[in-house]
Coordinates of C-alpha atoms in Angstrom, one line a residue:
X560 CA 0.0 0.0 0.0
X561 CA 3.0 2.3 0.7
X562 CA 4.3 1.6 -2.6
X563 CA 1.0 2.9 -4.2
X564 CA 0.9 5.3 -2.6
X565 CA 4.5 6.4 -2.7
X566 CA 3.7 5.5 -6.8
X567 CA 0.6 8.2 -7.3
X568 CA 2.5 10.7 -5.2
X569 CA 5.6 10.5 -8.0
X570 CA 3.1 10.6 -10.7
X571 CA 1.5 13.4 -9.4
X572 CA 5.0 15.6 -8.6
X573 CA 6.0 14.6 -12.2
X574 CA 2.9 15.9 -13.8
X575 CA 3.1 19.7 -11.9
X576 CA 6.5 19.8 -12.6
X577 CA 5.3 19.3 -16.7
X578 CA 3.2 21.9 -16.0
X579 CA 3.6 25.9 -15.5
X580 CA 3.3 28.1 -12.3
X581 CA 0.1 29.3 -13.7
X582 CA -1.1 26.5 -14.4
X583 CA -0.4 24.7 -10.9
X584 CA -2.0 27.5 -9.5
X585 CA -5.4 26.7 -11.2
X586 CA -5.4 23.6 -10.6
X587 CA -4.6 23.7 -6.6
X588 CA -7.3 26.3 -6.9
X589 CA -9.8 24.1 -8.5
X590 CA -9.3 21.2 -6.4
X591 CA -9.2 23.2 -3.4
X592 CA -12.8 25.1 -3.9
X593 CA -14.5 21.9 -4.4
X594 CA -13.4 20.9 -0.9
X595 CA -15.6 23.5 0.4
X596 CA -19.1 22.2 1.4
X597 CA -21.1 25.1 -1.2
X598 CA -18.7 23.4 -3.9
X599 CA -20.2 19.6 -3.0
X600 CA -23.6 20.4 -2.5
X601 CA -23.8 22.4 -6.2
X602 CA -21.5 19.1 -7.8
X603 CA -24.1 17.1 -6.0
X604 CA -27.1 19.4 -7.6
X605 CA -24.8 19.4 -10.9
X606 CA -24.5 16.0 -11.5
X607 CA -28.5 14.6 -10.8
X608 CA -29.1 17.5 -13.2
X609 CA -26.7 15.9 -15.9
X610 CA -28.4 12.1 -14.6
X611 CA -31.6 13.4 -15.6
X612 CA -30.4 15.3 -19.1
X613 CA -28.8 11.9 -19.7
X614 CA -31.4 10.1 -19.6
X615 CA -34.1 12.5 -21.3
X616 CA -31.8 13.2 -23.8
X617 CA -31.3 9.2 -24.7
X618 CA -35.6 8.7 -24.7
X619 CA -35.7 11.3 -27.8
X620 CA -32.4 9.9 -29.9
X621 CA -34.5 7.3 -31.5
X622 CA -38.8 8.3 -32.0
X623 CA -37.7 10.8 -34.8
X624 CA -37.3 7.2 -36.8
X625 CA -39.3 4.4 -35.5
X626 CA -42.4 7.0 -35.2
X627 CA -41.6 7.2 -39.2
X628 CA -41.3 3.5 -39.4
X629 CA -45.0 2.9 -38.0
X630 CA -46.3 5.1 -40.1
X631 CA -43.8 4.8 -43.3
X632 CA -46.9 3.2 -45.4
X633 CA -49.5 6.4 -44.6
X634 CA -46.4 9.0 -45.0
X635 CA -45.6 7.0 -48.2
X636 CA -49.0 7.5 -49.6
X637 CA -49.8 10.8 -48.1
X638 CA -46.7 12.5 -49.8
X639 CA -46.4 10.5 -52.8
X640 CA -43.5 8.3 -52.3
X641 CA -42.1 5.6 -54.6
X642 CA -40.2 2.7 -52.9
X643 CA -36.9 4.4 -53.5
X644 CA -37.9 7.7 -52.2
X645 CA -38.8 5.7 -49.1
X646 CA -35.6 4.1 -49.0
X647 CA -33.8 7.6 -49.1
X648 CA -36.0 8.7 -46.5
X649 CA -34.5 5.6 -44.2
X650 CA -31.1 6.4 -45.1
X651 CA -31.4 10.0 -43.9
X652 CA -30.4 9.2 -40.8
X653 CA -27.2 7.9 -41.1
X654 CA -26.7 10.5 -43.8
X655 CA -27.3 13.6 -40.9
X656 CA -25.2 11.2 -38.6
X657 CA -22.3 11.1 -40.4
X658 CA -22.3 14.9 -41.9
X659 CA -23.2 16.3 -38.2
X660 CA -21.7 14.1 -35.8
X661 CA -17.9 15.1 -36.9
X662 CA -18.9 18.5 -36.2
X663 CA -19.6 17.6 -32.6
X664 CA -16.1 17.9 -31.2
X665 CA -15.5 21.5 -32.5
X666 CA -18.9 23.0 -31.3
X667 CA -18.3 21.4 -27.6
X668 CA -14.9 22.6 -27.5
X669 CA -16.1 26.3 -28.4
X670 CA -19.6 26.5 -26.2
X671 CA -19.4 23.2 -23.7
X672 CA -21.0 19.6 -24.2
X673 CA -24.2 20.3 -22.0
X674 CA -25.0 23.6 -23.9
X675 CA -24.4 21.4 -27.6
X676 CA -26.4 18.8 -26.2
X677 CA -29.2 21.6 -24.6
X678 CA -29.2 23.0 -28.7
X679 CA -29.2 19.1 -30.1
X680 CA -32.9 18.9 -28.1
X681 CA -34.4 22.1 -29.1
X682 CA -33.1 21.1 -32.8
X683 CA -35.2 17.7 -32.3
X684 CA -37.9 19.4 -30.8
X685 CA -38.5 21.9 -33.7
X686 CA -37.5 19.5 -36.5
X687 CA -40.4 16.8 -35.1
X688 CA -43.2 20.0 -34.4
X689 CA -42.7 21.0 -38.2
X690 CA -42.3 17.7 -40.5
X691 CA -45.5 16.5 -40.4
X692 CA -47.2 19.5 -41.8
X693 CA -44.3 21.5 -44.0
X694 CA -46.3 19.4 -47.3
X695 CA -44.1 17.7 -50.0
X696 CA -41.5 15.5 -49.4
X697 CA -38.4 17.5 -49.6
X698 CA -39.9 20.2 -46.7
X699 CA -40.4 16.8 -45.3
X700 CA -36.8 15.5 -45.4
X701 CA -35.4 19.0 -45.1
X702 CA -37.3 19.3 -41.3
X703 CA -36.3 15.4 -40.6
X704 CA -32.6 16.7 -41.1
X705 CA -33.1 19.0 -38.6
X706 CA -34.4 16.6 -36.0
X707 CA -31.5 14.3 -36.8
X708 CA -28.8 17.5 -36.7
X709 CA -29.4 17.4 -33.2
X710 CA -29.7 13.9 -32.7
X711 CA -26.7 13.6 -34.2
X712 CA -24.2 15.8 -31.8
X713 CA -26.1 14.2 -28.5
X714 CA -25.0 10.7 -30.2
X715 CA -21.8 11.8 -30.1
X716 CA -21.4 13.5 -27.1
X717 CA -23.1 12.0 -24.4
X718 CA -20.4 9.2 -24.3
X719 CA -18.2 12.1 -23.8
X720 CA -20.1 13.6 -21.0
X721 CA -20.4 10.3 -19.2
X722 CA -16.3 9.6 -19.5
X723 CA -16.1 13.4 -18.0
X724 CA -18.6 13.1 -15.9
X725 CA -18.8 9.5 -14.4
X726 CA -15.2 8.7 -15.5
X727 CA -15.4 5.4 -12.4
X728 CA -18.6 4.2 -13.8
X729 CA -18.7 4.2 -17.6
X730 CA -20.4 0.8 -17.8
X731 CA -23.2 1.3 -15.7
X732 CA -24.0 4.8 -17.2
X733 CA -23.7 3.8 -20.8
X734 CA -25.6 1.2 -19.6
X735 CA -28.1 3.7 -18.4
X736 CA -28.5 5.8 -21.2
X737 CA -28.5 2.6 -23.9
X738 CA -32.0 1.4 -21.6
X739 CA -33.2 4.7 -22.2
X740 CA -32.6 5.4 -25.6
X741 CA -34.1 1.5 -26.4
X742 CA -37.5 2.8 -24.4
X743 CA -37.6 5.6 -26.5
X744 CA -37.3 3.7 -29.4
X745 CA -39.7 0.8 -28.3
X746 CA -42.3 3.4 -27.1
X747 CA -42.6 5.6 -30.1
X748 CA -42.8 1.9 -32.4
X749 CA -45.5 0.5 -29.9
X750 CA -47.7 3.5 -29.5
X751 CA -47.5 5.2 -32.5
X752 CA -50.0 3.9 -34.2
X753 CA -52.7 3.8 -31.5
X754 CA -52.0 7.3 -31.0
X755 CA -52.6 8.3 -34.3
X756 CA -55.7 6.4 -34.1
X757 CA -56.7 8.1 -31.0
X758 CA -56.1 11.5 -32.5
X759 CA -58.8 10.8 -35.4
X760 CA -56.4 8.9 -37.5
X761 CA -54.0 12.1 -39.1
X762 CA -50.3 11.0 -39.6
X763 CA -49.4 14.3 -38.9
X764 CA -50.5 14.2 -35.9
X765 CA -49.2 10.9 -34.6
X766 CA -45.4 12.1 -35.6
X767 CA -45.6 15.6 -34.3
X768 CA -46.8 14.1 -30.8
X769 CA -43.1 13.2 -30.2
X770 CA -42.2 16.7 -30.2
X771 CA -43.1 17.1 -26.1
X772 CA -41.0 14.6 -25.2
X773 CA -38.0 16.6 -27.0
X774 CA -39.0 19.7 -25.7
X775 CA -38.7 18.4 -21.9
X776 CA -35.0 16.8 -22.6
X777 CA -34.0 20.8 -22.9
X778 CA -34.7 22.0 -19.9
X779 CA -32.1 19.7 -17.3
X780 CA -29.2 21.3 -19.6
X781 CA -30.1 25.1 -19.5
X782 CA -28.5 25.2 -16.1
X783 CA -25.4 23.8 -17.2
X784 CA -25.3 25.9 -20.2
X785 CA -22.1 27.7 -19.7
X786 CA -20.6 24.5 -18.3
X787 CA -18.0 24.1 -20.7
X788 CA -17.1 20.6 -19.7
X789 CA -14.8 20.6 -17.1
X790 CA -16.7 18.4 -14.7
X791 CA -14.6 17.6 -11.1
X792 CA -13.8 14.5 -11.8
X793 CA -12.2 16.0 -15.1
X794 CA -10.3 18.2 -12.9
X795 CA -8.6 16.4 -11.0
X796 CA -8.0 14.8 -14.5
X797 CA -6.6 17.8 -16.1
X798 CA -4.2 17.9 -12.6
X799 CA -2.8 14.5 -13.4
X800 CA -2.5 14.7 -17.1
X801 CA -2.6 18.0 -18.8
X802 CA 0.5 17.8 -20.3
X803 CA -0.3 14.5 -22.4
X804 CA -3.7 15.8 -23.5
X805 CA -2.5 18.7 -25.2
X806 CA -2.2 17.2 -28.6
X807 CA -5.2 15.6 -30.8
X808 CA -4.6 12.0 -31.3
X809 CA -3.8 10.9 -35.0
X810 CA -6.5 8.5 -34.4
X811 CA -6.7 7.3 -38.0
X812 CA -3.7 5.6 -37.2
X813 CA -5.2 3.2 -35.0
X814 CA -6.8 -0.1 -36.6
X815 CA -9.1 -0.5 -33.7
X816 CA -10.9 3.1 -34.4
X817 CA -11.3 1.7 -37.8
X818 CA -12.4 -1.5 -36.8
X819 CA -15.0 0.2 -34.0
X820 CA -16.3 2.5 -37.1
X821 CA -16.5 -0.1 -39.5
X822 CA -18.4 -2.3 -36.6
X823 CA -20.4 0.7 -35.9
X824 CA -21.8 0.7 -39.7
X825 CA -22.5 -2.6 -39.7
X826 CA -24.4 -2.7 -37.0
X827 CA -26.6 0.9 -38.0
X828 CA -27.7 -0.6 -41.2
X829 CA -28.7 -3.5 -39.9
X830 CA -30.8 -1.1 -37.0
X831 CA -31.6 1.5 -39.0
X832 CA -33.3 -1.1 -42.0
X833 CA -35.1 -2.6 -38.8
X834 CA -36.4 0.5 -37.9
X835 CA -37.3 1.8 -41.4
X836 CA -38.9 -1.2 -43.3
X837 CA -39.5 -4.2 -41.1
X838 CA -42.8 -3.1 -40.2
X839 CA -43.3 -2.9 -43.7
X840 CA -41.9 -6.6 -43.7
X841 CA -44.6 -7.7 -41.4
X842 CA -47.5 -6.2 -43.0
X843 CA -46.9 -7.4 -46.7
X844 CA -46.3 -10.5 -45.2
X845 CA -50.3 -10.3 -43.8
X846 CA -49.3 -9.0 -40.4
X847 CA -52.4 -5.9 -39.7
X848 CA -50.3 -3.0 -38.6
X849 CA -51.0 -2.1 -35.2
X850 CA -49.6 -5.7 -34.8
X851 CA -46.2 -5.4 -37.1
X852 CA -45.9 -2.0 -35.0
X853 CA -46.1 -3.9 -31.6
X854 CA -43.3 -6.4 -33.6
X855 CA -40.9 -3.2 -33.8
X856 CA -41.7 -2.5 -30.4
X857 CA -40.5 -6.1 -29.4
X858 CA -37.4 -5.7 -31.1
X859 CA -36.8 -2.1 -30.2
X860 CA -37.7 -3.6 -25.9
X861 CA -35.6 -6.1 -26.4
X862 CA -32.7 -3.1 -25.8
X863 CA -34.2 -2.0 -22.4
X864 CA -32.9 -4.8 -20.2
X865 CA -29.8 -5.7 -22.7
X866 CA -28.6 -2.2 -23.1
X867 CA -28.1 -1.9 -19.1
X868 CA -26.7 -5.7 -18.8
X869 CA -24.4 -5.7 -21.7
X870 CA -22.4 -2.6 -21.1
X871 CA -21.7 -3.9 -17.2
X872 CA -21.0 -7.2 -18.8
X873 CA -18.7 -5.8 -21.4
X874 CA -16.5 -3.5 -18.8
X875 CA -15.5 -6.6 -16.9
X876 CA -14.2 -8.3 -19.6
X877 CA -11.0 -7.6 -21.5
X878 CA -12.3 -8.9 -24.7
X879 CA -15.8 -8.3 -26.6
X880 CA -15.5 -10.6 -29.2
X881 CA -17.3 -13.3 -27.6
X882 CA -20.6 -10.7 -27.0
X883 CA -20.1 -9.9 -30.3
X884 CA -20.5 -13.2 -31.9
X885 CA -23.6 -14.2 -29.5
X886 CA -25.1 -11.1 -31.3
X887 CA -24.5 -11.8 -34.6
X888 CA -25.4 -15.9 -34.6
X889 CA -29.3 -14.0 -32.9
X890 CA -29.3 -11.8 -36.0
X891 CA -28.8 -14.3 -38.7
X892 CA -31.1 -16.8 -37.0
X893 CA -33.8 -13.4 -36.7
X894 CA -33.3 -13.0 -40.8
X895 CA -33.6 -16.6 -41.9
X896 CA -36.5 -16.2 -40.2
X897 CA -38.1 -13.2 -41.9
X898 CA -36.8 -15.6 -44.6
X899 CA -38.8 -18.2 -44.8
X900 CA -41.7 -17.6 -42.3
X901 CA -41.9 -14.0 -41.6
X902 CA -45.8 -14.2 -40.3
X903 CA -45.4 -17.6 -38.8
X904 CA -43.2 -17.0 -36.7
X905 CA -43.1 -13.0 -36.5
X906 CA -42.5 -13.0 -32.6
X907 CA -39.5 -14.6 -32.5
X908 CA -37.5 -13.2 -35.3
X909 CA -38.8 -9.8 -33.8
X910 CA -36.8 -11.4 -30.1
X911 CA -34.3 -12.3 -32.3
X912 CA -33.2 -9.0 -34.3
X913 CA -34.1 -7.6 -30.7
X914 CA -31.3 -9.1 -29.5
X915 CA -28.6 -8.7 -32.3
X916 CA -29.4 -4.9 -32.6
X917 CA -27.6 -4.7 -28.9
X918 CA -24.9 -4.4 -30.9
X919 CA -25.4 -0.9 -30.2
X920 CA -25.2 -0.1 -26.6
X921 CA -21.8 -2.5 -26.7
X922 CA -20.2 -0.2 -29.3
X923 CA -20.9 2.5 -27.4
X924 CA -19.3 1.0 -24.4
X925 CA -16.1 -0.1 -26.1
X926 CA -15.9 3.9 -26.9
X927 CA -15.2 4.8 -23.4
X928 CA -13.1 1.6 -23.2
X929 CA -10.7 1.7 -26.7
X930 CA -9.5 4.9 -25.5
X931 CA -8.0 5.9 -21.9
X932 CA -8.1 10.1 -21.8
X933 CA -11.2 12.2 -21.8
X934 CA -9.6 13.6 -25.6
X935 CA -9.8 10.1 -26.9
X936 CA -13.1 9.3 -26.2
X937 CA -14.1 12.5 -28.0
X938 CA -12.3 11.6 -30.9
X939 CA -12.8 8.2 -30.9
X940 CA -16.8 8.9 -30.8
X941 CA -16.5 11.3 -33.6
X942 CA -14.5 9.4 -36.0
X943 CA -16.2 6.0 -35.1
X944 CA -19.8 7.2 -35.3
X945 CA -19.0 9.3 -37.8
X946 CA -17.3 7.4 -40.7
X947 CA -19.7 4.7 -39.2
X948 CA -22.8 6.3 -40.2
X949 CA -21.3 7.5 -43.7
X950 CA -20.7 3.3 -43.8
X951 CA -24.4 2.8 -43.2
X952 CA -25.9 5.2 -45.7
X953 CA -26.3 2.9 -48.4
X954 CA -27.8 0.2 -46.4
X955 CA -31.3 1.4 -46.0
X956 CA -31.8 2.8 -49.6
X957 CA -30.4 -0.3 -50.7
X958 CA -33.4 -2.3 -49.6
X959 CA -35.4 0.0 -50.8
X960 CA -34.5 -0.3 -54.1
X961 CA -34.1 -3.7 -53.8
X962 CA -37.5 -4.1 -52.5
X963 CA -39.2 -2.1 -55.2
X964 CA -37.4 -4.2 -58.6
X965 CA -37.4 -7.7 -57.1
X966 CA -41.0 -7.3 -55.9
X967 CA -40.5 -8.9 -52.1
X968 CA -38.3 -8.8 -49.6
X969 CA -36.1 -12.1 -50.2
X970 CA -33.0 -9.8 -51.7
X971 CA -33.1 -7.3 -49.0
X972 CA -33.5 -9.9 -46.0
X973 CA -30.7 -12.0 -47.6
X974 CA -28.2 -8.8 -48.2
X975 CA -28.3 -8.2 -44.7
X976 CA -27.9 -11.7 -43.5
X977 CA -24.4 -11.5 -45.4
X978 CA -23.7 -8.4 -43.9
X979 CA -24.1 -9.7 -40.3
X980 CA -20.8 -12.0 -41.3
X981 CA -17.9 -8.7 -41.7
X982 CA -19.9 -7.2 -38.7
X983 CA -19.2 -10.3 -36.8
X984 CA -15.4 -10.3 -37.8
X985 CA -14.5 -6.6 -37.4
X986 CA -16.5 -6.2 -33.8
X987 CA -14.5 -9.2 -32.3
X988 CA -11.0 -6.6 -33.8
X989 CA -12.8 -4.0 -32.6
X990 CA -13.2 -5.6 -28.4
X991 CA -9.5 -6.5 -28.7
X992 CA -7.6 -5.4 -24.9
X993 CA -6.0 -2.1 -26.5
X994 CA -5.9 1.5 -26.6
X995 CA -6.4 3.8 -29.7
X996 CA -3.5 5.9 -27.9
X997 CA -1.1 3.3 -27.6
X998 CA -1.9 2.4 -31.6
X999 CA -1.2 6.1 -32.8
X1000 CA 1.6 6.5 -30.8
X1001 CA 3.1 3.4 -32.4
X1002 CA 3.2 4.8 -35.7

């Protein structure tokens, strides 16, 4: 124990001699204020506040898309849609992922995480009040984009907020905020349509509901607007590591941040052609609608318990391959299914795809775990989720077009059956024991 001790003590003289007399100063500063008990009890009010803005803000990542899934067939015929405008209109997403997620790092280095975050819900908010009635498709997709600009900065930075802000307990509040976001997904597939029903049957209606939900995820971040991400746990952080966070990681150097984006592709097309068409799966295969809603809802449920376990199962590990391949043997078994007996035996390929599309919530995790310092995980989120998403864009409009020359869904169902196979092989690289630090700094 005197060793340790004696150990952290060195570290810690090392890292204020790296650092300047102004420098030490702040940071003795820092750590000495939140000693004081005004400086606990507002880090205790700060950090339920960012609990609760975690957790709102995960509900509203996912209705914008699986509200538009329920309903794709009336939006379809209400706007005029062919089958491959449809199929655009699922690859949006990915699309506003990619081309607004990289963005992410920059705007929360300039204004703060929580007040990027705080703008990412009021972008939702608005984008979900006005799509519904703008008329014609491209006001349509133009308000969609919006929702999905500020879906897309949240995606990437609440993993960073949770390294910053929980830096002891990544697991459990990934795990956290994957269980909410899979509600939020399940809830706006299960109810949509009964909603829509219950508000005399208008589309419109049943999509701009959502917005509410949005509008609440703003207010737990307008307090910690001018936050500008320097949590205390990040603090004492900065103390023992300023000096080797100064410098942006050449994180395209590392082949695990390629194998995490390329994994994190994968495994959005596969979620994001659930989401988009396989309600549409269920119903041409005789499945009434309110049902084949309630099927999404299955799948999208299945994520409530899993997203909490899996992260907590993942952290304790030092590899992820083997999570990885018990995800991808549920999702080929969920599309031979939708195969050969989509109606017969709807419930449990719905389970099935449930469970594969956990992929998810243990990408996420290996985020905060590929990558030791708070600058890494930003990075790391960006690039991953970004080049990810641009990997995924295809994938939806694919089907779609797929779909509408082959005249069923055999062709789609099959293409992503072979694409559960790379997924498989570059997510078992991907939960490899390593850092994406120690693989830049190699090169």
């Amino acid at each position: 124990m005197m060793s340790v001790m004696a150990s952290e003590e060195n570290r810690t003289v090392e890292t204020r001699t790296a650092m300047s007399p102004t420098e030490r100063g702040t940071a003795a500063a820092a750590i000495t204020h939140e000693t004081t008990p005004a400086a606990r009890r507002a880090r205790a009010w700060a950090t339920r506040l960012v609990v609760v803005g975690i957790v709102l803000s995960a509900l509203n990542l996912r209705p914008a898309i699986t509200s538009l899934g329920a309903l794709l067939e009336e939006v379809r015929d209400g706007l005029g849609m062919s089958g491959g405008v449809a199929g655009l209109l699922t690859s949006v997403p990915p699309l506003c992922f990619a081309v607004f997620g990289v963005t992410a790092p920059r705007l929360a280095r300039r204004f703060g995480p929580a007040a990027v975050v705080c703008a990412g819900m009021a972008a939702i908010t608005a984008g979900l009040l006005i799509r519904p009635y703008v008329g014609g498709t491209a006001g349509f997709l133009a308000a969609s984009a919006l929702a999905l600009m500020g879906i897309a900065v949240s995606n990437v930075l609440l993993p960073v907020i949770v390294k910053r802000w929980f830096p002891g307990r990544v697991g459990s509040m990934t795990g956290l905020y994957s269980m909410a976001l899979a509600l939020g997904t399940s809830l706006a597939a299960a109810v949509t349509v009964p909603l829509t029903d219950a508000l005399g049957g208008s589309w419109q209606s049943g999509l701009a509901v959502w917005a509410a939900i949005a509008a609440a995820a703003v207010l737990p971040w307008l307090p910690l607007v001018r936050d500008r991400g320097t949590a205390p746990a990040q603090q004492r952080e900065q103390v023992r590591g300023t000096a080797q966070q100064q410098a942006p990681l050449r994180i395209t150097r590392s082949r695990t941040a390629w194998a995490l984006a390329v994994f994190f592709g994968l495994q959005a097309t596969s979620a994001y052609v659930t989401m988009g068409w396989m309600p549409q799966i269920f119903r041409d295969a005789g499945v009434p609608a309110g049902t084949a809603g309630l099927l999404l809802a299955v799948t999208m449920v299945m994520g409530v318990p899993l997203a909490f376990v899996i992260p907590r199962v993942a952290t304790r590990l030092p590899r992820q391959g083997p999570i990885v391949l018990v995800l991808g043997v549920c999702g080929l078994a969920g599309y031979a299914g939708l195969y050969f007996a989509p109606a017969a035996g709807a419930w449990a390929w719905a389970l099935l795809l449930g469970v594969s599309n956990c992929a998810f919530p243990l990408a996420l995790t290996m985020v905060g775990m590929r990558a030791r310092s708070g600058l890494g995980v930003v990075q790391l989120s960006a690039f991953a989720q970004s080049t990810g998403y641009l990997i995924s864009i295809p994938g939806p409009l694919l089907v779609g077009v797929l779909y509408q020359r082959s005249g069923g869904w055999g062709l789609p169902i099959a293409l992503m059956a072979a694409l559960t196979l790379p997924q498989i092989v570059v997510g078992c690289l991907a939960g490899r024991d390593r850092t994406v630090e120690d693989e830049a700094a190699a090169h």
